[in-house]
Short mmCIF file of C-alpha atoms and ligand atoms in Angstrom, two decimals:
data_model
loop_
_atom_site.label_atom_id
_atom_site.label_comp_id
_atom_site.label_asym_id
_atom_site.label_seq_id
_atom_site.Cartn_x
_atom_site.Cartn_y
_atom_site.Cartn_z
CA MET O 1 29.83 5.68 12.80
CA GLU O 2 27.22 2.78 12.27
CA GLY O 3 27.18 2.03 8.45
CA CYS O 4 24.03 3.32 6.29
CA VAL O 5 20.76 0.61 8.14
CA LEU O 6 17.99 2.56 6.21
CA CYS O 7 17.10 -1.15 4.50
CA PRO O 8 16.56 -4.57 5.06
CA ARG O 9 20.20 -5.48 3.26
CA LEU O 10 21.46 -3.69 6.27
CA CYS O 11 24.81 -3.54 3.78
CA GLY O 12 26.58 -0.83 6.47
CA ALA O 13 27.47 1.18 3.61
CA ASP O 14 29.97 3.95 5.10
CA ARG O 15 28.16 6.51 1.35
CA GLY O 16 30.19 9.44 2.74
CA ALA O 17 32.84 7.12 1.16
CA ALA O 18 31.49 4.49 -0.87
CA ALA O 19 27.68 3.11 -1.98
CA GLY O 20 25.50 -0.01 -0.82
CA ILE O 21 23.81 -2.18 -2.15
CA CYS O 22 21.62 0.04 -3.40
CA GLY O 23 24.43 2.51 -5.58
CA MET O 24 24.10 5.30 -3.69
CA PRO O 25 25.42 8.52 -2.15
CA ASP O 26 24.45 10.05 1.05
CA ILE O 27 23.24 13.41 -0.61
CA ILE O 28 19.75 13.30 -2.27
CA THR O 29 20.07 11.98 -6.13
CA ALA O 30 17.01 12.56 -8.32
CA ALA O 31 15.77 11.83 -12.04
CA ALA O 32 12.84 13.82 -12.38
CA ALA O 33 10.43 15.68 -10.87
CA PHE O 34 6.44 16.56 -12.53
CA PRO O 35 3.27 16.33 -12.38
CA HIS O 36 2.20 12.55 -12.80
CA PHE O 37 -0.91 11.64 -14.09
CA TRP O 38 -0.34 7.74 -14.33
CA GLU O 39 -0.84 6.35 -10.58
CA GLU O 40 -4.61 5.67 -9.05
CA PRO O 41 -7.48 8.58 -9.40
CA CYS O 42 -6.89 9.16 -6.11
CA ILE O 43 -3.48 10.20 -6.42
CA SER O 44 -3.20 11.63 -9.67
CA GLY O 45 -6.75 13.41 -9.52
CA THR O 46 -6.90 16.52 -12.12
CA GLY O 47 -4.07 17.90 -11.21
CA GLY O 48 -1.16 15.27 -11.40
CA SER O 49 0.76 14.22 -8.44
CA GLY O 50 3.84 16.20 -7.44
CA ALA O 51 6.20 12.80 -8.75
CA VAL O 52 9.73 13.31 -7.43
CA PHE O 53 11.63 9.94 -9.11
CA PHE O 54 14.81 9.68 -6.59
CA SER O 55 17.97 7.33 -8.30
CA GLY O 56 18.70 3.66 -6.90
CA CYS O 57 17.08 0.97 -5.31
CA PRO O 58 17.50 -1.52 -3.06
CA LEU O 59 15.80 -4.17 -4.38
CA GLY O 60 17.20 -5.60 -7.69
CA CYS O 61 13.79 -6.74 -9.38
CA VAL O 62 15.13 -8.63 -13.04
CA PHE O 63 11.65 -6.21 -14.44
CA CYS O 64 12.33 -3.19 -13.56
CA GLN O 65 10.67 -0.26 -15.27
CA ASN O 66 13.11 2.15 -14.10
CA GLU O 67 16.53 0.23 -14.72
CA LYS O 68 17.75 4.35 -16.04
CA ILE O 69 17.88 4.94 -12.28
CA SER O 70 17.46 2.27 -9.71
CA ARG O 71 20.33 0.57 -11.33
CA GLY O 72 21.67 2.62 -12.87
CA ARG O 73 22.17 5.19 -11.01
CA PHE O 74 21.18 8.36 -13.19
CA GLY O 75 20.88 11.33 -11.75
CA LYS O 76 21.39 14.95 -10.32
CA PRO O 77 22.32 15.20 -6.77
CA LEU O 78 19.42 18.01 -4.66
CA SER O 79 21.01 19.40 -1.46
CA GLY O 80 18.05 19.77 1.13
CA GLU O 81 17.00 23.30 0.39
CA GLY O 82 16.74 22.30 -3.82
CA LEU O 83 14.47 19.60 -2.95
CA MET O 84 12.62 21.91 -1.19
CA ARG O 85 12.54 24.32 -3.78
CA VAL O 86 11.78 21.28 -6.28
CA PHE O 87 8.19 20.69 -4.30
CA ASP O 88 7.48 24.67 -4.44
CA ARG O 89 7.98 24.07 -8.04
CA LEU O 90 5.58 20.85 -8.13
CA LEU O 91 2.95 22.60 -5.78
CA GLU O 92 2.31 25.95 -8.84
CA GLN O 93 1.70 23.39 -11.52
CA GLY O 94 -1.26 22.52 -8.64
CA ALA O 95 0.12 18.86 -7.66
CA HIS O 96 -2.86 17.66 -5.10
CA ASN O 97 0.10 16.08 -2.96
CA LEU O 98 4.01 14.95 -3.22
CA ASN O 99 4.49 11.85 -4.49
CA LEU O 100 7.76 10.79 -2.84
CA VAL O 101 9.32 7.35 -5.18
CA SER O 102 11.14 5.38 -4.75
CA PRO O 103 12.65 7.29 -1.10
CA THR O 104 13.95 4.47 0.73
CA PRO O 105 17.90 5.03 0.69
CA TYR O 106 17.21 8.62 1.60
CA ALA O 107 14.96 8.37 4.31
CA GLU O 108 16.54 9.73 6.69
CA ILE O 109 17.45 12.86 4.71
CA LEU O 110 13.89 12.93 3.53
CA ALA O 111 12.71 13.01 7.20
CA ARG O 112 15.22 16.39 7.97
CA VAL O 113 13.89 17.77 5.14
CA LEU O 114 9.97 17.72 5.83
CA GLU O 115 10.68 18.25 9.04
CA GLN O 116 11.76 21.76 7.85
CA TYR O 117 8.73 21.79 5.16
CA ARG O 118 5.85 21.21 6.71
CA SER O 119 4.23 20.51 3.09
CA PRO O 120 0.67 21.79 2.55
CA VAL O 121 -0.41 18.83 0.81
CA PRO O 122 -0.32 14.96 1.53
CA VAL O 123 2.95 14.41 1.41
CA ILE O 124 3.31 10.05 0.07
CA TYR O 125 5.82 7.51 0.13
CA ASN O 126 5.72 5.23 -2.59
CA CYS O 127 7.82 2.25 -2.66
CA GLY O 128 8.59 -1.17 -3.44
CA GLY O 129 7.83 -2.60 0.27
CA TYR O 130 11.01 -3.87 0.94
CA GLU O 131 11.45 -1.90 4.12
CA ARG O 132 12.87 -1.71 8.25
CA VAL O 133 10.07 -0.85 10.44
CA GLU O 134 12.63 1.26 12.34
CA THR O 135 13.01 3.68 9.24
CA LEU O 136 9.33 4.02 8.79
CA ARG O 137 9.10 4.90 12.19
CA ARG O 138 11.45 7.35 12.05
CA LEU O 139 9.34 8.53 9.06
CA GLU O 140 6.14 8.92 11.18
CA GLY O 141 4.15 12.04 11.70
CA LEU O 142 6.14 13.03 8.17
CA VAL O 143 4.54 10.97 5.87
CA ASP O 144 0.33 11.09 4.94
CA ILE O 145 -0.16 8.47 2.38
CA TRP O 146 1.82 4.65 2.58
CA LEU O 147 1.80 3.33 -1.59
CA PRO O 148 3.63 -0.11 -1.39
CA ASP O 149 3.80 -2.48 -3.72
CA ILE O 150 3.56 -6.00 -2.15
CA LYS O 151 5.60 -7.47 -5.50
CA PHE O 152 5.85 -11.18 -4.04
CA PHE O 153 5.02 -13.77 -1.51
CA ASP O 154 7.30 -17.00 -2.14
CA SER O 155 10.98 -16.77 -1.01
CA ALA O 156 12.47 -18.09 -3.24
CA VAL O 157 10.28 -16.30 -5.90
CA SER O 158 11.71 -12.71 -4.54
CA ALA O 159 14.86 -13.94 -4.44
CA LYS O 160 14.63 -15.13 -8.22
CA TYR O 161 13.20 -11.87 -9.73
CA ALA O 162 14.75 -9.31 -6.85
CA GLY O 163 17.82 -10.89 -5.43
CA ALA O 164 15.67 -10.64 -2.10
CA PRO O 165 14.78 -13.74 -0.57
CA ASP O 166 13.50 -11.70 2.98
CA TYR O 167 11.14 -9.92 0.68
CA PHE O 168 8.18 -10.46 1.88
CA GLU O 169 8.82 -10.86 5.67
CA ALA O 170 10.26 -7.51 5.15
CA ALA O 171 7.25 -6.17 3.33
CA SER O 172 3.82 -7.59 5.05
CA SER O 173 5.95 -5.76 8.24
CA ALA O 174 6.36 -2.60 6.59
CA VAL O 175 2.54 -3.05 5.22
CA LEU O 176 1.51 -3.34 9.02
CA GLU O 177 3.58 -0.79 10.35
CA MET O 178 2.13 1.57 8.21
CA GLN O 179 -1.45 0.62 8.49
CA ARG O 180 -1.08 1.20 12.35
CA GLN O 181 0.69 4.92 11.46
CA GLN O 182 -1.79 5.83 9.87
CA GLY O 183 -4.74 3.86 8.89
CA THR O 184 -6.73 2.89 6.34
CA LEU O 185 -6.96 5.52 3.39
CA VAL O 186 -9.56 7.69 3.76
CA LEU O 187 -10.53 10.18 0.64
CA GLY O 188 -11.52 13.52 0.39
CA ARG O 189 -15.13 14.94 -0.55
CA ASP O 190 -13.44 15.37 -3.96
CA GLY O 191 -11.71 12.05 -3.96
CA LEU O 192 -7.76 12.36 -3.72
CA ALA O 193 -6.47 10.80 -0.73
CA VAL O 194 -5.90 12.94 1.86
CA LYS O 195 -4.19 9.42 4.10
CA GLY O 196 -3.66 6.11 5.17
CA LEU O 197 -2.27 3.21 2.96
CA LEU O 198 -2.56 2.09 -0.63
CA ILE O 199 -1.41 -1.16 -1.02
CA ARG O 200 -0.19 -1.76 -4.61
CA HIS O 201 0.31 -5.24 -6.44
CA LEU O 202 1.50 -5.82 -9.83
CA VAL O 203 0.21 -8.75 -11.61
CA LEU O 204 3.01 -10.46 -13.26
CA PRO O 205 2.91 -12.99 -15.68
CA GLY O 206 2.42 -16.47 -14.82
CA ASN O 207 3.03 -15.78 -11.21
CA LEU O 208 -0.75 -16.11 -10.87
CA ALA O 209 0.00 -17.99 -7.29
CA GLN O 210 1.69 -15.22 -6.32
CA THR O 211 -1.13 -12.64 -6.62
CA GLY O 212 -3.66 -15.74 -4.93
CA LYS O 213 -1.31 -15.49 -1.83
CA ILE O 214 -1.00 -11.93 -1.21
CA LEU O 215 -4.23 -11.15 -1.31
CA ARG O 216 -5.00 -14.14 1.01
CA TRP O 217 -2.50 -12.44 3.19
CA VAL O 218 -3.78 -8.65 2.45
CA SER O 219 -7.24 -9.84 3.63
CA GLU O 220 -6.69 -12.19 6.20
CA ASN O 221 -4.24 -9.30 8.09
CA LEU O 222 -6.09 -5.89 7.10
CA PRO O 223 -9.03 -4.73 7.20
CA ARG O 224 -12.25 -5.44 4.27
CA GLU O 225 -12.00 -1.30 4.16
CA THR O 226 -8.25 -1.55 2.87
CA PHE O 227 -7.10 0.00 -1.19
CA VAL O 228 -6.07 -2.22 -3.76
CA SER O 229 -4.19 -1.41 -6.13
CA LEU O 230 -4.17 -4.25 -8.52
CA MET O 231 -2.18 -3.57 -11.65
CA SER O 232 -2.16 -4.91 -15.05
CA GLN O 233 0.69 -3.11 -16.76
CA TYR O 234 3.17 -5.25 -16.66
CA THR O 235 5.76 -4.70 -19.49
CA PRO O 236 8.61 -6.94 -19.83
CA CYS O 237 12.22 -4.57 -19.46
CA GLY O 238 14.91 -4.90 -18.46
CA THR O 239 16.63 -8.57 -18.00
CA ALA O 240 13.02 -10.03 -17.74
CA ALA O 241 12.88 -9.30 -21.04
CA LEU O 242 15.25 -12.40 -21.47
CA GLY O 243 13.84 -15.18 -19.92
CA LEU O 244 10.25 -16.96 -19.37
CA PRO O 245 7.55 -16.14 -18.03
CA LEU O 246 8.52 -12.40 -17.36
CA SER O 247 9.20 -12.18 -21.30
CA ARG O 248 5.28 -11.47 -21.83
CA GLN O 249 3.21 -9.19 -21.00
CA LEU O 250 -0.03 -10.00 -18.63
CA SER O 251 -2.91 -12.34 -21.05
CA ALA O 252 -5.93 -10.88 -20.74
CA ARG O 253 -6.82 -13.97 -19.18
CA GLU O 254 -4.33 -13.57 -16.57
CA TYR O 255 -5.94 -10.33 -15.29
CA ARG O 256 -8.97 -11.51 -15.70
CA ILE O 257 -8.31 -14.49 -13.29
CA ALA O 258 -6.84 -12.32 -10.82
CA LYS O 259 -9.89 -9.59 -10.52
CA GLU O 260 -11.65 -12.84 -9.61
CA MET O 261 -8.87 -13.57 -6.91
CA PHE O 262 -9.65 -9.80 -5.67
CA ALA O 263 -13.31 -10.26 -5.15
CA ARG O 264 -13.29 -13.70 -4.03
CA PHE O 265 -11.05 -12.37 -0.81
CA GLY O 266 -13.82 -9.07 -0.22
CA PHE O 267 -12.48 -6.41 -1.34
CA VAL O 268 -14.17 -3.49 -1.26
CA ASN O 269 -11.72 -0.61 -2.04
CA GLY O 270 -9.25 -0.61 -4.22
CA TYR O 271 -8.85 -0.24 -8.69
CA VAL O 272 -8.70 -2.73 -10.93
CA GLN O 273 -6.80 -1.82 -15.11
CA ASP O 274 -8.22 -2.42 -18.36
CA PRO O 275 -6.17 -4.85 -19.61
CA ALA O 276 -5.84 -3.32 -23.23
CA SER O 277 -4.34 0.24 -21.32
CA ALA O 278 -1.34 -1.55 -20.18
CA GLY O 279 2.04 -0.73 -22.59
CA SER O 280 5.35 0.66 -21.80
CA GLU O 281 3.46 4.42 -22.27
CA CYS O 282 3.36 5.49 -19.37
CA VAL O 283 7.12 5.13 -18.14
CA PRO O 284 9.02 7.86 -17.64
CA ALA O 285 12.36 8.77 -19.75
CA PHE O 286 13.59 10.49 -17.40
CA ARG O 287 15.68 14.02 -18.03
CA LEU O 288 15.30 15.80 -14.96
CA GLU O 289 12.79 17.32 -16.04
CA GLY O 290 11.27 19.77 -12.99
CA LEU O 291 15.25 19.51 -11.54
CA GLU O 292 16.83 21.77 -14.30
CA GLU O 293 17.75 25.27 -12.32
CA THR O 294 18.38 23.42 -8.69
CA ILE O 295 20.88 22.31 -6.60
S1 SF4 T 301 19.79 1.73 2.22
FE1 SF4 T 301 21.77 1.18 0.53
S2 SF4 T 301 23.18 1.55 1.93
FE2 SF4 T 301 21.31 1.60 3.46
S3 SF4 T 301 21.56 -0.21 3.69
FE3 SF4 T 301 20.09 -0.20 1.77
S4 SF4 T 301 20.73 -0.77 0.31
FE4 SF4 T 301 22.55 -0.67 2.10
#
């Protein structure tokens, strides 16, 4: 049988025998599941977003805030039935949606689970943007809200910060496929997201040129109504904490310039933040919460 080619790494690992570049076997592994209140207002609402944090990641961002699970492989194996029980519990807790965080290494298993589960609330695919179009097509009709990052534009920058020189090539194709599937983000009368695309971009200190190029690309390739969340909460984590320019938080001046770009490119929908609210308090601890009784 062909090895794993779910993400642009195309590493071809036989995940039943050995982990691939993402570090994960071919069984769903998750580190926490709980109603999450730190997402955008249309995602978290008042009841929270039903986040399931999956372990492992095909990217290798030097500033990853979730290093314990992305590279540390911390997590608990779950069967498909176990994951459905986790979904049930999140809905019982009042979550507005099911938010699959870093789902890429499990895309095929998740497609089978979602075909069976038929969620009564929107399903969110919350990813780093480093996706294969073929994998996204497997999820067509099963994901309601696509929530990708666009992190980097230049190949040299994505190679340096994430070990992925092909990042933008992959992310731009993925975002266009997400737009084709579900279109521009649609909000219900209650202000909650129902379906569509919401792009996130974390502004990195000392890297405003990336922000400008990404916003320009979005403005030139997607509808004017596209929702973009311009995030200011960069916090030095992992190996990024060791070297400039990523060893500091984003300055208020840098974020002001990013917001000026956002306005200049004519976006009419999206979210900007107050840099003063940035910090590590929104980084989950990951203690297998919400997974205690599940196998
Ligand atoms: S998901 Fe993991 S195993 Fe599959 S191609 Fe990507 S890095 Fe390799």
